[in-house]
Amino acid sequence: MSNNKLKNKIYIDLFILVIIIAIFYFVIYPQYSGSGTFYSPKDNISSLLEESKGLDIALNTVNGYNNKIINTNKSYSETLNNLPVDTLDKVLPSSADPILVIYELSEIAKRPESGLLLLSPKFSDDSNDKSPNKKFNTLSVSFTVQGTYESLKAFLKNLENSNRVYNVTALSFSSSQDSRAISALDYTITVDTYYLKQN
């Protein structure tokens, strides 16, 4: 009788083992791998793990770009804060005194590289223009200088390298009235400079 009980226990154990193997093969394995004998679930564990891996990589990439943006903004802010305020004020000042601008142009003109004399300066200002979208005003200065082509080039180069922004809007020339200056010409130049619009 005990042999029969032992046999029955062995059969039951084998049956349970077969059931466990069958459950693993037909249910658990397809859930993990996505491919099974009777069904292949779309949202299986393996594909979800791969998707999770891809999302982690994408998240790390986004975090990397985010850190670069933060560092760039920080560097930009530090650079901007370290810029001399007086230099910024010269580039785009809060106001423009025509007499001061003409004096500055005269000083640039008479530098040794060009050696020009600024004559007959005239200016106009568009500060009366109240257009709402206008962010800055323009001061336009016209003047005449007399000299050679090389001296004019040197003057324009110095104008280009000045702290204040100057934009040459017109340039014309004619024969000089001075008979002593054989290679000299009379140049009529108009330049624009800018300053912040006053609210």
PDB file of C-alpha atoms in Angstrom:
ATOM      1  CA  MET A   1       0.000   0.000   0.000  1.00  0.00           C
ATOM      2  CA  SER A   2       2.822   2.332   0.740  1.00  0.00           C
ATOM      3  CA  ASN A   3       4.276   1.642  -2.708  1.00  0.00           C
ATOM      4  CA  ASN A   4       0.997   2.760  -4.285  1.00  0.00           C
ATOM      5  CA  LYS A   5       1.034   5.927  -2.228  1.00  0.00           C
ATOM      6  CA  LEU A   6       4.590   6.610  -3.254  1.00  0.00           C
ATOM      7  CA  LYS A   7       3.733   6.025  -6.909  1.00  0.00           C
ATOM      8  CA  ASN A   8       0.702   8.318  -6.623  1.00  0.00           C
ATOM      9  CA  LYS A   9       2.867  11.029  -5.023  1.00  0.00           C
ATOM     10  CA  ILE A  10       5.435  10.684  -7.821  1.00  0.00           C
ATOM     11  CA  TYR A  11       2.680  10.921 -10.463  1.00  0.00           C
ATOM     12  CA  ILE A  12       1.182  13.964  -8.748  1.00  0.00           C
ATOM     13  CA  ASP A  13       4.583  15.611  -8.506  1.00  0.00           C
ATOM     14  CA  LEU A  14       5.276  14.859 -12.181  1.00  0.00           C
ATOM     15  CA  PHE A  15       1.846  16.191 -13.133  1.00  0.00           C
ATOM     16  CA  ILE A  16       2.443  19.399 -11.170  1.00  0.00           C
ATOM     17  CA  LEU A  17       5.876  19.740 -12.799  1.00  0.00           C
ATOM     18  CA  VAL A  18       4.334  19.273 -16.257  1.00  0.00           C
ATOM     19  CA  ILE A  19       1.668  21.870 -15.389  1.00  0.00           C
ATOM     20  CA  ILE A  20       4.353  24.335 -14.217  1.00  0.00           C
ATOM     21  CA  ILE A  21       6.443  23.748 -17.382  1.00  0.00           C
ATOM     22  CA  ALA A  22       3.320  24.156 -19.541  1.00  0.00           C
ATOM     23  CA  ILE A  23       2.366  27.406 -17.764  1.00  0.00           C
ATOM     24  CA  PHE A  24       5.896  28.715 -18.197  1.00  0.00           C
ATOM     25  CA  TYR A  25       6.125  27.689 -21.878  1.00  0.00           C
ATOM     26  CA  PHE A  26       2.626  28.692 -22.989  1.00  0.00           C
ATOM     27  CA  VAL A  27       1.960  31.711 -20.709  1.00  0.00           C
ATOM     28  CA  ILE A  28       5.027  33.219 -19.005  1.00  0.00           C
ATOM     29  CA  TYR A  29       7.562  32.806 -21.849  1.00  0.00           C
ATOM     30  CA  PRO A  30       5.284  34.421 -24.491  1.00  0.00           C
ATOM     31  CA  GLN A  31       4.631  37.293 -22.071  1.00  0.00           C
ATOM     32  CA  TYR A  32       8.375  37.848 -21.774  1.00  0.00           C
ATOM     33  CA  SER A  33       9.571  37.206 -25.340  1.00  0.00           C
ATOM     34  CA  GLY A  34       6.488  38.160 -27.346  1.00  0.00           C
ATOM     35  CA  SER A  35       6.485  34.932 -29.343  1.00  0.00           C
ATOM     36  CA  GLY A  36       4.623  31.808 -28.281  1.00  0.00           C
ATOM     37  CA  THR A  37       3.032  28.683 -29.703  1.00  0.00           C
ATOM     38  CA  PHE A  38      -0.581  29.816 -29.342  1.00  0.00           C
ATOM     39  CA  TYR A  39      -0.321  33.604 -28.989  1.00  0.00           C
ATOM     40  CA  SER A  40       2.220  36.377 -29.236  1.00  0.00           C
ATOM     41  CA  PRO A  41       1.381  39.367 -27.031  1.00  0.00           C
ATOM     42  CA  LYS A  42       2.296  42.733 -28.507  1.00  0.00           C
ATOM     43  CA  ASP A  43       3.140  44.422 -25.200  1.00  0.00           C
ATOM     44  CA  ASN A  44       5.594  41.833 -23.922  1.00  0.00           C
ATOM     45  CA  ILE A  45       8.166  42.299 -21.184  1.00  0.00           C
ATOM     46  CA  SER A  46      11.131  42.133 -23.561  1.00  0.00           C
ATOM     47  CA  SER A  47       9.827  44.897 -25.845  1.00  0.00           C
ATOM     48  CA  LEU A  48       8.871  47.009 -22.829  1.00  0.00           C
ATOM     49  CA  LEU A  49      12.402  46.625 -21.455  1.00  0.00           C
ATOM     50  CA  GLU A  50      13.865  47.680 -24.843  1.00  0.00           C
ATOM     51  CA  GLU A  51      11.474  50.629 -24.980  1.00  0.00           C
ATOM     52  CA  SER A  52      12.447  51.591 -21.436  1.00  0.00           C
ATOM     53  CA  LYS A  53      16.129  51.413 -22.439  1.00  0.00           C
ATOM     54  CA  GLY A  54      15.456  53.671 -25.438  1.00  0.00           C
ATOM     55  CA  LEU A  55      13.547  56.135 -23.248  1.00  0.00           C
ATOM     56  CA  ASP A  56      16.446  56.219 -20.776  1.00  0.00           C
ATOM     57  CA  ILE A  57      18.880  57.019 -23.611  1.00  0.00           C
ATOM     58  CA  ALA A  58      16.548  59.749 -24.930  1.00  0.00           C
ATOM     59  CA  LEU A  59      16.160  61.169 -21.419  1.00  0.00           C
ATOM     60  CA  ASN A  60      19.931  61.239 -20.924  1.00  0.00           C
ATOM     61  CA  THR A  61      20.326  63.016 -24.285  1.00  0.00           C
ATOM     62  CA  VAL A  62      17.675  65.596 -23.352  1.00  0.00           C
ATOM     63  CA  ASN A  63      19.325  66.132 -19.970  1.00  0.00           C
ATOM     64  CA  GLY A  64      22.682  66.626 -21.729  1.00  0.00           C
ATOM     65  CA  TYR A  65      21.207  69.276 -24.035  1.00  0.00           C
ATOM     66  CA  ASN A  66      19.434  70.900 -21.088  1.00  0.00           C
ATOM     67  CA  ASN A  67      22.721  71.120 -19.179  1.00  0.00           C
ATOM     68  CA  LYS A  68      24.392  72.657 -22.251  1.00  0.00           C
ATOM     69  CA  ILE A  69      21.618  75.272 -22.471  1.00  0.00           C
ATOM     70  CA  ILE A  70      21.960  76.066 -18.751  1.00  0.00           C
ATOM     71  CA  ASN A  71      25.750  76.391 -19.052  1.00  0.00           C
ATOM     72  CA  THR A  72      25.445  78.547 -22.201  1.00  0.00           C
ATOM     73  CA  ASN A  73      22.920  80.860 -20.532  1.00  0.00           C
ATOM     74  CA  LYS A  74      25.132  81.089 -17.459  1.00  0.00           C
ATOM     75  CA  SER A  75      28.202  81.884 -19.581  1.00  0.00           C
ATOM     76  CA  TYR A  76      26.220  84.463 -21.591  1.00  0.00           C
ATOM     77  CA  SER A  77      24.953  86.133 -18.403  1.00  0.00           C
ATOM     78  CA  GLU A  78      28.452  86.222 -16.883  1.00  0.00           C
ATOM     79  CA  THR A  79      29.905  87.692 -20.086  1.00  0.00           C
ATOM     80  CA  LEU A  80      27.156  90.307 -20.307  1.00  0.00           C
ATOM     81  CA  ASN A  81      27.560  91.254 -16.651  1.00  0.00           C
ATOM     82  CA  ASN A  82      31.315  91.649 -17.100  1.00  0.00           C
ATOM     83  CA  LEU A  83      31.026  93.987 -20.082  1.00  0.00           C
ATOM     84  CA  PRO A  84      31.936  97.583 -19.239  1.00  0.00           C
ATOM     85  CA  VAL A  85      28.773  99.667 -19.000  1.00  0.00           C
ATOM     86  CA  ASP A  86      30.506 102.693 -20.520  1.00  0.00           C
ATOM     87  CA  THR A  87      31.435 100.659 -23.628  1.00  0.00           C
ATOM     88  CA  LEU A  88      27.824  99.520 -24.029  1.00  0.00           C
ATOM     89  CA  ASP A  89      26.699 103.111 -23.591  1.00  0.00           C
ATOM     90  CA  LYS A  90      28.979 104.168 -26.455  1.00  0.00           C
ATOM     91  CA  VAL A  91      27.703 101.420 -28.760  1.00  0.00           C
ATOM     92  CA  LEU A  92      24.051 102.368 -28.253  1.00  0.00           C
ATOM     93  CA  PRO A  93      23.828 105.362 -25.888  1.00  0.00           C
ATOM     94  CA  SER A  94      20.663 106.483 -24.152  1.00  0.00           C
ATOM     95  CA  SER A  95      20.953 109.899 -25.845  1.00  0.00           C
ATOM     96  CA  ALA A  96      22.983 111.586 -28.574  1.00  0.00           C
ATOM     97  CA  ASP A  97      24.309 115.129 -28.367  1.00  0.00           C
ATOM     98  CA  PRO A  98      24.856 116.328 -31.986  1.00  0.00           C
ATOM     99  CA  ILE A  99      27.718 118.634 -30.951  1.00  0.00           C
ATOM    100  CA  LEU A 100      29.474 115.768 -29.164  1.00  0.00           C
ATOM    101  CA  VAL A 101      28.989 113.446 -32.156  1.00  0.00           C
ATOM    102  CA  ILE A 102      30.398 116.068 -34.566  1.00  0.00           C
ATOM    103  CA  TYR A 103      33.355 116.585 -32.224  1.00  0.00           C
ATOM    104  CA  GLU A 104      33.993 112.826 -32.120  1.00  0.00           C
ATOM    105  CA  LEU A 105      33.808 112.608 -35.932  1.00  0.00           C
ATOM    106  CA  SER A 106      36.224 115.540 -36.192  1.00  0.00           C
ATOM    107  CA  GLU A 107      38.687 113.794 -33.831  1.00  0.00           C
ATOM    108  CA  ILE A 108      38.473 110.570 -35.865  1.00  0.00           C
ATOM    109  CA  ALA A 109      39.029 112.517 -39.103  1.00  0.00           C
ATOM    110  CA  LYS A 110      42.172 114.306 -37.926  1.00  0.00           C
ATOM    111  CA  ARG A 111      43.981 111.206 -36.651  1.00  0.00           C
ATOM    112  CA  PRO A 112      47.496 110.827 -38.152  1.00  0.00           C
ATOM    113  CA  GLU A 113      46.423 107.938 -40.424  1.00  0.00           C
ATOM    114  CA  SER A 114      43.962 110.190 -42.276  1.00  0.00           C
ATOM    115  CA  GLY A 115      44.801 113.782 -41.264  1.00  0.00           C
ATOM    116  CA  LEU A 116      41.484 115.165 -42.555  1.00  0.00           C
ATOM    117  CA  LEU A 117      39.688 118.342 -41.506  1.00  0.00           C
ATOM    118  CA  LEU A 118      35.952 118.011 -41.016  1.00  0.00           C
ATOM    119  CA  LEU A 119      34.104 120.936 -42.645  1.00  0.00           C
ATOM    120  CA  SER A 120      30.512 122.246 -42.866  1.00  0.00           C
ATOM    121  CA  PRO A 121      28.850 119.708 -40.524  1.00  0.00           C
ATOM    122  CA  LYS A 122      25.063 119.524 -40.549  1.00  0.00           C
ATOM    123  CA  PHE A 123      22.813 117.178 -38.593  1.00  0.00           C
ATOM    124  CA  SER A 124      19.229 115.969 -38.447  1.00  0.00           C
ATOM    125  CA  ASP A 125      17.462 113.925 -35.774  1.00  0.00           C
ATOM    126  CA  ASP A 126      14.358 111.735 -36.055  1.00  0.00           C
ATOM    127  CA  SER A 127      13.490 111.952 -32.329  1.00  0.00           C
ATOM    128  CA  ASN A 128      10.088 113.419 -33.288  1.00  0.00           C
ATOM    129  CA  ASP A 129       9.153 110.130 -34.931  1.00  0.00           C
ATOM    130  CA  LYS A 130       6.770 108.535 -32.414  1.00  0.00           C
ATOM    131  CA  SER A 131       6.234 105.202 -34.216  1.00  0.00           C
ATOM    132  CA  PRO A 132       5.327 102.612 -31.523  1.00  0.00           C
ATOM    133  CA  ASN A 133       7.498  99.847 -33.042  1.00  0.00           C
ATOM    134  CA  LYS A 134      10.598 102.044 -33.225  1.00  0.00           C
ATOM    135  CA  LYS A 135      13.192 100.998 -30.619  1.00  0.00           C
ATOM    136  CA  PHE A 136      15.892 103.576 -31.355  1.00  0.00           C
ATOM    137  CA  ASN A 137      16.388 107.032 -32.843  1.00  0.00           C
ATOM    138  CA  THR A 138      18.779 108.038 -35.611  1.00  0.00           C
ATOM    139  CA  LEU A 139      21.069 111.052 -35.661  1.00  0.00           C
ATOM    140  CA  SER A 140      22.264 111.813 -39.197  1.00  0.00           C
ATOM    141  CA  VAL A 141      25.389 113.960 -39.723  1.00  0.00           C
ATOM    142  CA  SER A 142      26.601 115.302 -43.093  1.00  0.00           C
ATOM    143  CA  PHE A 143      30.022 116.903 -43.546  1.00  0.00           C
ATOM    144  CA  THR A 144      32.823 117.492 -46.051  1.00  0.00           C
ATOM    145  CA  VAL A 145      36.472 116.446 -45.870  1.00  0.00           C
ATOM    146  CA  GLN A 146      39.278 117.161 -48.301  1.00  0.00           C
ATOM    147  CA  GLY A 147      42.083 114.690 -48.936  1.00  0.00           C
ATOM    148  CA  THR A 148      43.446 111.810 -50.961  1.00  0.00           C
ATOM    149  CA  TYR A 149      41.754 108.490 -51.568  1.00  0.00           C
ATOM    150  CA  GLU A 150      44.183 106.797 -49.130  1.00  0.00           C
ATOM    151  CA  SER A 151      43.394 109.293 -46.364  1.00  0.00           C
ATOM    152  CA  LEU A 152      39.665 108.747 -46.944  1.00  0.00           C
ATOM    153  CA  LYS A 153      40.145 104.965 -46.644  1.00  0.00           C
ATOM    154  CA  ALA A 154      42.023 105.437 -43.357  1.00  0.00           C
ATOM    155  CA  PHE A 155      39.235 107.674 -42.044  1.00  0.00           C
ATOM    156  CA  LEU A 156      36.534 105.151 -42.951  1.00  0.00           C
ATOM    157  CA  LYS A 157      38.570 102.374 -41.302  1.00  0.00           C
ATOM    158  CA  ASN A 158      38.837 104.386 -38.094  1.00  0.00           C
ATOM    159  CA  LEU A 159      35.123 105.117 -38.299  1.00  0.00           C
ATOM    160  CA  GLU A 160      34.417 101.404 -38.611  1.00  0.00           C
ATOM    161  CA  ASN A 161      36.544 100.616 -35.527  1.00  0.00           C
ATOM    162  CA  SER A 162      35.068 103.313 -33.296  1.00  0.00           C
ATOM    163  CA  ASN A 163      33.083 102.322 -30.197  1.00  0.00           C
ATOM    164  CA  ARG A 164      30.008 104.206 -31.324  1.00  0.00           C
ATOM    165  CA  VAL A 165      28.098 102.653 -34.222  1.00  0.00           C
ATOM    166  CA  TYR A 166      28.409 104.718 -37.405  1.00  0.00           C
ATOM    167  CA  ASN A 167      26.685 103.789 -40.644  1.00  0.00           C
ATOM    168  CA  VAL A 168      27.866 105.564 -43.815  1.00  0.00           C
ATOM    169  CA  THR A 169      24.683 106.205 -45.806  1.00  0.00           C
ATOM    170  CA  ALA A 170      26.017 108.526 -48.534  1.00  0.00           C
ATOM    171  CA  LEU A 171      29.404 109.387 -50.025  1.00  0.00           C
ATOM    172  CA  SER A 172      30.143 111.569 -53.018  1.00  0.00           C
ATOM    173  CA  PHE A 173      33.249 113.373 -54.257  1.00  0.00           C
ATOM    174  CA  SER A 174      34.247 116.214 -56.525  1.00  0.00           C
ATOM    175  CA  SER A 175      37.434 117.922 -57.655  1.00  0.00           C
ATOM    176  CA  SER A 176      39.109 119.938 -54.963  1.00  0.00           C
ATOM    177  CA  GLN A 177      39.036 123.742 -55.257  1.00  0.00           C
ATOM    178  CA  ASP A 178      42.493 123.827 -53.681  1.00  0.00           C
ATOM    179  CA  SER A 179      44.990 123.962 -56.576  1.00  0.00           C
ATOM    180  CA  ARG A 180      47.861 123.131 -54.215  1.00  0.00           C
ATOM    181  CA  ALA A 181      46.451 119.676 -53.444  1.00  0.00           C
ATOM    182  CA  ILE A 182      47.013 117.919 -56.760  1.00  0.00           C
ATOM    183  CA  SER A 183      45.659 114.493 -55.747  1.00  0.00           C
ATOM    184  CA  ALA A 184      43.080 115.744 -53.222  1.00  0.00           C
ATOM    185  CA  LEU A 185      39.327 115.515 -53.662  1.00  0.00           C
ATOM    186  CA  ASP A 186      36.379 116.977 -51.771  1.00  0.00           C
ATOM    187  CA  TYR A 187      34.316 114.179 -50.176  1.00  0.00           C
ATOM    188  CA  THR A 188      30.775 114.778 -48.930  1.00  0.00           C
ATOM    189  CA  ILE A 189      29.830 112.099 -46.421  1.00  0.00           C
ATOM    190  CA  THR A 190      26.645 111.352 -44.496  1.00  0.00           C
ATOM    191  CA  VAL A 191      26.760 109.022 -41.505  1.00  0.00           C
ATOM    192  CA  ASP A 192      23.999 107.782 -39.201  1.00  0.00           C
ATOM    193  CA  THR A 193      24.475 106.972 -35.538  1.00  0.00           C
ATOM    194  CA  TYR A 194      21.853 105.572 -33.178  1.00  0.00           C
ATOM    195  CA  TYR A 195      20.617 105.986 -29.636  1.00  0.00           C
ATOM    196  CA  LEU A 196      17.865 104.452 -27.538  1.00  0.00           C
ATOM    197  CA  LYS A 197      14.385 105.802 -28.030  1.00  0.00           C
ATOM    198  CA  GLN A 198      13.185 107.880 -25.102  1.00  0.00           C
ATOM    199  CA  ASN A 199       9.786 106.796 -23.734  1.00  0.00           C
TER     200      ASN A 199
END
